[in-house]
Each structure stands twice: as structure tokens, then as C-alpha cells.
Coordinates of C-alpha atoms and ligand atoms in Angstrom, one line a residue:
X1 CA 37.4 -36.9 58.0
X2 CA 38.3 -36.6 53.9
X3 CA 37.6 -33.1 54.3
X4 CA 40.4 -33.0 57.0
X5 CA 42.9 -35.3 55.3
X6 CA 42.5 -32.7 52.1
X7 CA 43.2 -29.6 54.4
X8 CA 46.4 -31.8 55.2
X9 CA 47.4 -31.6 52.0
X10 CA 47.0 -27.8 51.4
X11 CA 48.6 -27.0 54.5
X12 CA 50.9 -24.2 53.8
X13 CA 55.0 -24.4 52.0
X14 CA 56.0 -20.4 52.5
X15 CA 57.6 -18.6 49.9
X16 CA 57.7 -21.0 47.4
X17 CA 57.9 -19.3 43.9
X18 CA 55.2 -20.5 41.4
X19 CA 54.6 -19.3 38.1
X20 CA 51.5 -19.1 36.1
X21 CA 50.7 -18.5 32.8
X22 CA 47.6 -17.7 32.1
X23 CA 47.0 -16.6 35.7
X24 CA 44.2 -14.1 35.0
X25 CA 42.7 -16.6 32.8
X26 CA 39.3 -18.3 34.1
X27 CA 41.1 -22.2 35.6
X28 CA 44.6 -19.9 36.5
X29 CA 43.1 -17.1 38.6
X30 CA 41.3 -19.6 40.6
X31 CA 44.4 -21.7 40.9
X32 CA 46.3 -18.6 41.7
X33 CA 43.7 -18.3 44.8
X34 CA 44.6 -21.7 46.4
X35 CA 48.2 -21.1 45.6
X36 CA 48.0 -18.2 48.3
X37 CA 45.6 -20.3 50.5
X38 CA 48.3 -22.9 50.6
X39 CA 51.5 -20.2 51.2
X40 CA 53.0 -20.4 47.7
X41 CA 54.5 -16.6 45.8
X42 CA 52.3 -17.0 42.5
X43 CA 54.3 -15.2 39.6
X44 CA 51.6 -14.7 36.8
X45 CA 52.8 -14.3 33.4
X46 CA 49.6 -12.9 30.6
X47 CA 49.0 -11.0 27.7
X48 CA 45.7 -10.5 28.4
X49 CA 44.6 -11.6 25.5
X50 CA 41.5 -13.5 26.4
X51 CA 41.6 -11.9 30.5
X52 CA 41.0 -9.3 32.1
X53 CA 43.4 -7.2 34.3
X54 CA 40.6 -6.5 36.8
X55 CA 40.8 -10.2 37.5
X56 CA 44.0 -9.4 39.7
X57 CA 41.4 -6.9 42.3
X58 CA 39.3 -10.3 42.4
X59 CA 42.0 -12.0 43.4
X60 CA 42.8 -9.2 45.9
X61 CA 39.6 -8.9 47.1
X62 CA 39.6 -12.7 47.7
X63 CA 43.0 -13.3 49.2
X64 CA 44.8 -9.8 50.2
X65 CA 46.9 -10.4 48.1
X66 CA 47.8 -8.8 44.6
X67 CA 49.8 -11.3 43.0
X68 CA 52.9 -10.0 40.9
X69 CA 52.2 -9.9 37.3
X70 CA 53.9 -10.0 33.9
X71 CA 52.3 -8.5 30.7
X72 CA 54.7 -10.8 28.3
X73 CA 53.7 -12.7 25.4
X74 CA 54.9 -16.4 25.6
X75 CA 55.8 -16.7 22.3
X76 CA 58.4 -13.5 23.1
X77 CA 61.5 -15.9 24.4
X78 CA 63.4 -13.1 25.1
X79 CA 60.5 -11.6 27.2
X80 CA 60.6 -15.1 28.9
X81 CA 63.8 -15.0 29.7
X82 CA 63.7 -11.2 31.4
X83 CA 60.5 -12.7 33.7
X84 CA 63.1 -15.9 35.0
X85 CA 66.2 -13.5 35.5
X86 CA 64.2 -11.2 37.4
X87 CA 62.4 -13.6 39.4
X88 CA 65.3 -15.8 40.4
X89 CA 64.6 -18.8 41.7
X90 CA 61.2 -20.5 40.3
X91 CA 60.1 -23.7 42.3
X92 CA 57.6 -24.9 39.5
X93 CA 55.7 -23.5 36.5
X94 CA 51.8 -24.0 36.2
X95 CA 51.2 -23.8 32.7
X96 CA 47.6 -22.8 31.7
X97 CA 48.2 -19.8 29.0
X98 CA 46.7 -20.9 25.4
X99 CA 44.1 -20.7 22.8
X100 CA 41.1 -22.8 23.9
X101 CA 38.2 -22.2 21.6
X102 CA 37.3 -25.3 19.5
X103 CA 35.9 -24.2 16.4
X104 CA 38.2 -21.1 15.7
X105 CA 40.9 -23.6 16.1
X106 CA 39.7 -25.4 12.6
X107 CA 39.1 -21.6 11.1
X108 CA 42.6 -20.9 12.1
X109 CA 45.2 -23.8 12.7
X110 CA 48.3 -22.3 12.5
X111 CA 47.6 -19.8 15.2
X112 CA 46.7 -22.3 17.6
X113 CA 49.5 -24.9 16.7
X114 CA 52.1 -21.3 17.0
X115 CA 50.9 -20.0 19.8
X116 CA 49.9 -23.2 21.8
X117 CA 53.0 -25.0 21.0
X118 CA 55.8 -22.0 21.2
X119 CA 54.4 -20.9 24.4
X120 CA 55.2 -24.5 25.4
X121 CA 58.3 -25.4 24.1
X122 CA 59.8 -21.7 24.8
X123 CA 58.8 -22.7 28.4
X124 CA 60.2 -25.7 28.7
X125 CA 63.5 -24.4 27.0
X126 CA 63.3 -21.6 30.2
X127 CA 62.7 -24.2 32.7
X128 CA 65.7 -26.4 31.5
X129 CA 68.2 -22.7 31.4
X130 CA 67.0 -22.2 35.0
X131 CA 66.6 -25.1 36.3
X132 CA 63.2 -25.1 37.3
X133 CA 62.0 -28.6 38.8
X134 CA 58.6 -29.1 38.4
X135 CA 55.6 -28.3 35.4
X136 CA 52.0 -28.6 35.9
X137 CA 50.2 -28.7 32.5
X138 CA 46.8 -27.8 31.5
X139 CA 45.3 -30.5 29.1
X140 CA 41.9 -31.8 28.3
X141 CA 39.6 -35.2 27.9
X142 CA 39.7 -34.0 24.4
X143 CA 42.8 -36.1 24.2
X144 CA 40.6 -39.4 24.4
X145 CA 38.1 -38.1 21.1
X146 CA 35.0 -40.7 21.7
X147 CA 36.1 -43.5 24.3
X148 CA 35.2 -47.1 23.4
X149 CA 34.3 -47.4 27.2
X150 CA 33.2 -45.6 29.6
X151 CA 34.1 -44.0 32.5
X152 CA 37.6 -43.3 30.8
X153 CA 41.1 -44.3 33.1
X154 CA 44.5 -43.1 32.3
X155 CA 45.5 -45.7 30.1
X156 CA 42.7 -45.1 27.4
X157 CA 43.8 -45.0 24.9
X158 CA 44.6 -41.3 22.8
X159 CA 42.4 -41.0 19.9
X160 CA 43.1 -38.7 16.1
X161 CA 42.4 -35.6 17.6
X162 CA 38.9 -33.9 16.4
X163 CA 40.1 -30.4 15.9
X164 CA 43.7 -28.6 16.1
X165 CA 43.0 -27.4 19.6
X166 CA 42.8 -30.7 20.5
X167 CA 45.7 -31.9 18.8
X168 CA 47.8 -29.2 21.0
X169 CA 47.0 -30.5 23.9
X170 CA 47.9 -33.9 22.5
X171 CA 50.9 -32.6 21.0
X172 CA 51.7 -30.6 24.5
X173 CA 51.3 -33.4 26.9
X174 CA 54.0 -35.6 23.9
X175 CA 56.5 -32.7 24.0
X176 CA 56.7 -32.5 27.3
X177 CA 56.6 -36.4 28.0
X178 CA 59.7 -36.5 26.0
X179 CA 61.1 -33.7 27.5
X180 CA 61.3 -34.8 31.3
X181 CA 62.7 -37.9 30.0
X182 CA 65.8 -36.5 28.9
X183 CA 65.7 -34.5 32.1
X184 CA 66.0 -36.9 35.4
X185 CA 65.9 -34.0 37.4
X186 CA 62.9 -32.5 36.2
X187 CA 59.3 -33.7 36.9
X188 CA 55.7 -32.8 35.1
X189 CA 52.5 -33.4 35.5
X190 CA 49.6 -33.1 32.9
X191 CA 46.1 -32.7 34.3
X192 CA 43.2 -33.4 31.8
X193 CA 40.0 -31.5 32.8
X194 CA 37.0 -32.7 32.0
X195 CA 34.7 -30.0 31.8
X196 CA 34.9 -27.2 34.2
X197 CA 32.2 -24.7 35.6
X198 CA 31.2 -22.1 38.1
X199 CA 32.6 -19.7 40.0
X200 CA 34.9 -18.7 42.7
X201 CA 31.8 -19.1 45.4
X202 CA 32.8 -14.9 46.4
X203 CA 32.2 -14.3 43.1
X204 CA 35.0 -12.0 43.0
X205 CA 36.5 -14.2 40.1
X206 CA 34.6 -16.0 37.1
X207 CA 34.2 -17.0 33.8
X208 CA 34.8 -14.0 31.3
X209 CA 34.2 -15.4 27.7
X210 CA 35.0 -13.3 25.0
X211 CA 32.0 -12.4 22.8
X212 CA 29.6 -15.3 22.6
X213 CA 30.0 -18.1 24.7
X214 CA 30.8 -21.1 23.3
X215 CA 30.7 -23.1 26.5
X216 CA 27.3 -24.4 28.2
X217 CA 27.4 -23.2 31.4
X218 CA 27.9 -19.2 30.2
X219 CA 25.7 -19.3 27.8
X220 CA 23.1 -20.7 29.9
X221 CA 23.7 -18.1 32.7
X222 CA 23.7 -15.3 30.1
X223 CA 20.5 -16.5 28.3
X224 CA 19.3 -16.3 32.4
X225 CA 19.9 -13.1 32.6
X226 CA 18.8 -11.8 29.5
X227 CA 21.7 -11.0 27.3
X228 CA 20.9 -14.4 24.6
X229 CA 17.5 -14.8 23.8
X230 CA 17.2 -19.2 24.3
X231 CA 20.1 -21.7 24.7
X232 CA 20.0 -24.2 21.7
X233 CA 20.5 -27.4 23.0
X234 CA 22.4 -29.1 20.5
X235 CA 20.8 -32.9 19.9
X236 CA 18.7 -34.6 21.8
X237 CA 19.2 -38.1 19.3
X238 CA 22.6 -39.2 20.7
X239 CA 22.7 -42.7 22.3
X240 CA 22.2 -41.5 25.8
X241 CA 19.2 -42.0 28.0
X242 CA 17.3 -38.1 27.4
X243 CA 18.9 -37.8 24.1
X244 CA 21.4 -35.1 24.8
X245 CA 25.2 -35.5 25.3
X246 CA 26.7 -36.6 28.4
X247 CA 29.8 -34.9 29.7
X248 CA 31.5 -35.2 33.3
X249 CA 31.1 -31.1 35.0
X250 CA 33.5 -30.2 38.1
X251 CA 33.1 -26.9 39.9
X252 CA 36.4 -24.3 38.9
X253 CA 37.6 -24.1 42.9
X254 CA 38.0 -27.8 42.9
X255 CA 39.8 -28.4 40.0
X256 CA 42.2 -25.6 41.4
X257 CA 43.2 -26.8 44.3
X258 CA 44.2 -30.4 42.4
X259 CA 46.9 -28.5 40.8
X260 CA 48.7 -27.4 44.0
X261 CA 48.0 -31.2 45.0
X262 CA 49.7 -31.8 41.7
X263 CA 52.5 -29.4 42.8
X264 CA 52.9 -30.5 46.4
X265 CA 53.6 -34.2 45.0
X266 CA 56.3 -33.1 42.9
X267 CA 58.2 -30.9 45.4
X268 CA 57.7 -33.0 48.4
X269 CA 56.4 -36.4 47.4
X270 CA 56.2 -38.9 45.8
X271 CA 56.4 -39.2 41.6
X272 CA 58.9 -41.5 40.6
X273 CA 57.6 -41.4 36.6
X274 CA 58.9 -37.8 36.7
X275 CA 56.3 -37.9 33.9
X276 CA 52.1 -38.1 35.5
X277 CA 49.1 -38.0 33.6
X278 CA 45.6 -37.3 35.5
X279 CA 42.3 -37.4 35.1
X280 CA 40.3 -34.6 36.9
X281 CA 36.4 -34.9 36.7
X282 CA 33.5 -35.5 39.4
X283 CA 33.7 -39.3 37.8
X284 CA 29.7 -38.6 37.0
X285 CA 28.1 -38.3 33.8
X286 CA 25.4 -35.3 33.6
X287 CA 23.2 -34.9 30.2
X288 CA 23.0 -31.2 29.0
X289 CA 18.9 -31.2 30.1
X290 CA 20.0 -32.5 33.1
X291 CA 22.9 -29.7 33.2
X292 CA 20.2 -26.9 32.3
X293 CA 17.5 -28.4 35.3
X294 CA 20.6 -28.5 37.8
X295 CA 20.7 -24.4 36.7
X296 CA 16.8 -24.1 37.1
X297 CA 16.7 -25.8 40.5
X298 CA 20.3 -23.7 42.0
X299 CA 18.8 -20.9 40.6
X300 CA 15.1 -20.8 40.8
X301 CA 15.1 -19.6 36.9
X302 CA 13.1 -21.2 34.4
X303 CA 15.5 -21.1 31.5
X304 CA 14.4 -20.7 27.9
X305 CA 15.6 -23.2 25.4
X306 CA 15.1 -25.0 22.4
X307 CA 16.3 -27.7 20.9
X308 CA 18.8 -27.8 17.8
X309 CA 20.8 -30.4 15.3
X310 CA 24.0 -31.4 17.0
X311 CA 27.0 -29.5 16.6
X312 CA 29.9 -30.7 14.6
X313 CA 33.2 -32.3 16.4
X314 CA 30.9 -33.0 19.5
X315 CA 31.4 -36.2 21.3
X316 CA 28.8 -38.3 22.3
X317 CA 29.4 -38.8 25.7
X318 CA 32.4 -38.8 28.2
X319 CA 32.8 -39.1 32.4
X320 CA 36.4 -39.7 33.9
X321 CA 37.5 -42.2 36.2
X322 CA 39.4 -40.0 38.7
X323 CA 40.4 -42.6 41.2
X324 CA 44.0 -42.4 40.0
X325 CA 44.2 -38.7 41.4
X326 CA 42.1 -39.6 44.1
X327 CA 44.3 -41.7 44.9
X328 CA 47.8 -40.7 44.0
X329 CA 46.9 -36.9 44.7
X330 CA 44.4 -37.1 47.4
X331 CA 42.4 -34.8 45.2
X332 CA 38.6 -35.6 44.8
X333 CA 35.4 -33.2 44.0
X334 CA 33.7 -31.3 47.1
X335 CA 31.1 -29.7 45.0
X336 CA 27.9 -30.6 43.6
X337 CA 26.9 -29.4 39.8
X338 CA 23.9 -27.0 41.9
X339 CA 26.7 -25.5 44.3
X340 CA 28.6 -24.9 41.2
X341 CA 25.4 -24.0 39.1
X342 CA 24.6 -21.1 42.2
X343 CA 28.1 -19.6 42.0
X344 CA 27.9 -19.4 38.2
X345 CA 24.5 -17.8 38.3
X346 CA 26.1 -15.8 41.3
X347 CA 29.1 -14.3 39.0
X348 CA 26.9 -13.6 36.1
X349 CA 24.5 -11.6 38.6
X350 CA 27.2 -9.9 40.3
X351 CA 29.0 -9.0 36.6
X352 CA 25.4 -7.7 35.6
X353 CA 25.4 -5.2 38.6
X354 CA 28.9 -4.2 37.8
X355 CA 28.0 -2.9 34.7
Ligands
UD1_1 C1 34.9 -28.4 24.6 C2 36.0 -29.2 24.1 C3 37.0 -29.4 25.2 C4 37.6 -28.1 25.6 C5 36.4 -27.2 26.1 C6 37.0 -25.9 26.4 C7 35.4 -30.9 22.5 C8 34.8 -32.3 22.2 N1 35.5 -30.5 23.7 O1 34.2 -29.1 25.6 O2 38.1 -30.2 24.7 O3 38.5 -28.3 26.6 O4 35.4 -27.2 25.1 O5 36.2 -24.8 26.0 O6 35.7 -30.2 21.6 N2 26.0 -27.3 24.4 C9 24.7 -27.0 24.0 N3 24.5 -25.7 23.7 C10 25.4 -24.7 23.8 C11 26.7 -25.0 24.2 C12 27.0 -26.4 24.5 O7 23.9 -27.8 23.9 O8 25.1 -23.5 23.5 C13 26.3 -28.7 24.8 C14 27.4 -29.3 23.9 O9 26.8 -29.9 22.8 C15 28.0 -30.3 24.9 C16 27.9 -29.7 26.2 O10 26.9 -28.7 26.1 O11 27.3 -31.5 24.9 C17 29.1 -29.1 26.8 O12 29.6 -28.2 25.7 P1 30.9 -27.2 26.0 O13 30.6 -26.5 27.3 O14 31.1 -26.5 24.8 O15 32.1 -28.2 26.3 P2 32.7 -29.4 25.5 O16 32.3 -29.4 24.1 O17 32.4 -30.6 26.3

């Protein structure tokens, strides 16, 4: 019956213009999927610099369709204004292109607050020229730091970012709060992931990280497969019941398809803030060992690990409440952490053989 009532909602809207930044990245080339399940033209604009072009045959192989694509830099506002002439009339603008890796964010600051926050604001400035209604942003439970309690709503409050990525997303979600405010025509959306994983389950599309992963789940499925010798688990003394930190995982496919629920309730319902904020996370709290036996069990794999100090800027622990976009966007989790597990150990297989 929920399964039906979310089909509802993904029923197609033909022709509708979308564009993505970041659209062959890892979250915006599965969102660009179930933008063509659901009938919406995705537009991607990428520089490719942490993406693949290949990513576009993936999403070929997986929909039929090659969506059109833009080689443009962000920061370039000229560029950005060639992609909006030539594309005419934009319905909304899913924002996911930026830098994303923690720790080279506190080697380098100002490259992440240039490139994260120009992208941004040179977007907004392009959406308000061409009067594009709607904005889906990409932002992160790093906006919370440690939460005082626990699952974490909404309303928690925003804590001193831990590292300059984070403060982008703090400092995106701000800009364009303000923004949409002086703009009653315009709505926007922020959507803070907890911590996503897995695959599309074709395995057409994945995860591509750049050098060494820095992320759990790819470093797990590449220690799997033999390219890192042992994962390093990093702490098991943190107040948690095995030791090891706690964080809420959702599988990649459904966190897409909560962005065009994000999308369909600006252009055709209801969001009266013109300004949202949601949580999107399976609302359950997994432990890294339990993370790494979810892997062993999907995969029948004994993995090799040892365990390490903790690593700096990590939190603790941290699960979302998601009821508010259950609610509000009829968006909840379908997948299990072994589904999502299988179709990460899938991709990683199936990028091994393309070798
Ligand atoms: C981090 C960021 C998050 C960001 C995301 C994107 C923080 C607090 N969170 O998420 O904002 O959106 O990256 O990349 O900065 N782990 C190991 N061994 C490893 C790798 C990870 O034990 O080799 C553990 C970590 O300590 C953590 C968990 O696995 O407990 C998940 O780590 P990771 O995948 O890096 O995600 P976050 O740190 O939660």
C-alpha cells in the first residue's frame, strides 16, 4: 500500500526542465535516474572534476536515455549564463556540484569556501535573471556537529561547524534561506543527508572516489576486493553500546528519489515557507562493526580489519528523525543497509571486471 502511495508520487510531469549540477557526480547521477523515471528533461551541468563522463553511458544503459550535458565550471558566471540562454526555460535547479571531502577541506579552506559558495551564489544570481522557481539543495547532518539528543528533528539546533566543508553547507543552506525570502516567487528546499551508500541496484552507476576512499562503505568494498589491505576501524571507546561510532546509512536510489519528491512539492504542492529544510536518513542508528557485519552477511566476505584511535572531527554518534519528510514529502527508506551493502559490493565487483 506505501509502496503504491510512493509510485503516486513519482508518477510522471513530461518535459519539465531540471537542472543538475553535479549530475555525474555519485547522489546526482542517481537522482538524474529517477528524474527520467518520473518524466522530467535533466540538464546536467559538471566539470568533471571529481566524475566521470562514462557515468552518462550508465545512465544510458539504465534509462535510454543520455541526458544533455554541460562541461562548465560553476564558478565561470558567464558560462552559467550561456547553459540558461541556451536552455530556455528551467523549471527548477537541483544543486549537488561541490567539494565534499572533510579533511582536505581543513588543508585547504579557501578552495572549498570559493568553490562551494560561488557555485552557489552564481546560481542563485541565474535563477533570479531567469526566473527559475524552484532549488533543491544538497546539505548534510554535518550541520547539527554532535546533537545533545538523539534522533535529531529539524529544529535541532545548528552547531560551530567542525570543519570548512561543513561550514559551506551551513553557510549554503543561510544564503539561500535569505535569498528566497527576498524572492516570494521563488521556493527552495535543502535536504540534509545523513550518510549515503550503495549503488544503483544495475550497477550501471556507483560510487567513484577519487584516490583513497575516505568514506566507510568504499573502503570497505575495496579492502573486499583486494585493492586496501584491512579497513581501520577508527575507535571502538566512544559512548555507544560496541564502542564504535554510530551513524544513520540510507541506500543512494532512495535518497534520490526524495529529491524529485522534493521537486514535485514545490512545482505542484504544497510549501507555503518557500524556504524547507529536511532530514533524509533510515531514522536507525547502525555502529561501524555492525556496518562492516551487514557487508560480511550481503556479501558472504569475511572482511579484514583492525581496529585504530579515532579519527579527528568525527562525531560520536548521529541518526535523523525523518518523519518530517515522511510526512511532508511522502518520502521514506525502502532499502535495508544488506540490500544496499549487496549493490555496493555489486558496483565494486562489476568496476573490478571493467578493468
Ligand atoms: C562525513 C562527514 C559528512 C559528509 C560525508 C561526506 C563529518 C562528521 N561527517 O561523514 O558531513 O557529508 O563525510 O563524505 O565530517 N570509518 C572507519 N574507517 C574508515 C572510514 C570511516 O571506521 O576507513 C568510520 C568513521 O569513523 C565513521 C563512519 O565510519 O564513524 C562513517 O564515516 P564516513 O563514511 O567517512 O562518513 P561520516 O564521517 O559520517
Amino acid at each position: 500500500q506505501e509502496q503504491n502511495e510512493m509510485a503516486d508520487l513519482l508518477e510522471p510531469v513530461m518535459g519539465r526542465k531540471v537542472i543538475v549540477t553535479g549530475g555525474t557526480g555519485y547522489i546526482g547521477s542517481h537522482t538524474v535516474v529517477e528524474l527520467i523515471a518520473a518524466g522530467y528533461e535533466p540538464v546536467i551541468i559538471d566539470n568533471l572534476y571529481n566524475s566521470d563522463i562514462s557515468v552518462l553511458e550508465g545512465i544510458r544503459a539504465i534509462t535510454g536515455v543520455t541526458p544533455k550535458f554541460w562541461d562548465y565550471d560553476l564558478c565561470d558566471s558567464q558560462k552559467l549564463e550561456e547553459v540558461f540562454r541556451a536552455e530556455g526555460k528551467v523549471d527548477a535547479i537541483i544543486h549537488f556540484a561541490a567539494y565534499k571531502a572533510v579533511g582536505e577541506s581543513v588543508r585547504k579552506p579557501l578552495d572549498y569556501y570559493r568553490n562551494n559558495l560561488t557555485s552557489l551564489m552564481n546560481l542563485l544570481a541565474a535563477m533570479d535573471r531567469h526566473d527559475t522557481p524552484a532549488l533543491v539543495f544538497s546539505s548534510s547532518c554535518t550541520v547539527y556537529g554532535q546533537p545533545d539528543t538523539l534522533p535529531v528533528t529539524e529544529t535541532s539546533p545548528v552547531k560551530e561547524a567542525a570543519s570548512p566543508y561543513g561550514y559551506t553547507k551551513q553557510a549554503g543552506e543561510t544564503i539561500i534561506r535569505d535569498t528566497i525570502a527576498a524572492r516570494p516567487a521563488h521556493k527552495a528546499v535543502s535536504l540534509r543527508y545523513f550518510n549515503p551508500i550503495g549503488a544503483h541496484p544495475t550497477a550501471f552507476i556507483g560510487e567513484l572516489p577519487r584516490g583513497v576512499p575516505e568514506n566507510l562503505v568504499p573502503y570497505i568494498t575495496q579492502t573486499a576486493i583486494g585493492l586496501r589491505d584491512e579497513l581501520k576501524v577508527f575507535g571502538t571507546d566512544y559512548d555507544t553500546p560496541d564502542g564504535s561510532c554510530i551513524r544513520d546509512y540510507l541506500h543512494v536510489v532512495d535518497l534520490a528519489k526524495a529529491h524529485v519528491m522534493a521537486l514535485r512539492r514545490m512545482l505542484d504542492g504544497e510549501n507555503k515557507a518557500g524556504y524547507e529544510v529536511f532530514n533524509l536518513g533510515m531514522g536507525k542508528g547502525v555502529s561501524v562493526l555492525e556496518a562492516i557485519a551487514a557487508f560480511e552477511k550481503a556479501s558472504g566476505v569475511k572482511l579484514k580489519y583492525t581496529i585504530t584511535g579515532r579519527r579527528a572531527g568525527d562525531i560520536e554518534k548521529i541518526w535523523a528523525d525523518p518523519s518530517l519528510a515522511n510526512r511532508e514529502l511522502g518520502w521514506k527508506t525502502e532499502i535495508t543497509i544488506e540490500e544496499a551493502m549487496e549493490t555496493a559490493w555489486r558496483w565494486e565487483n562489476r568496476l573490478k571486471n571493467k578493468e
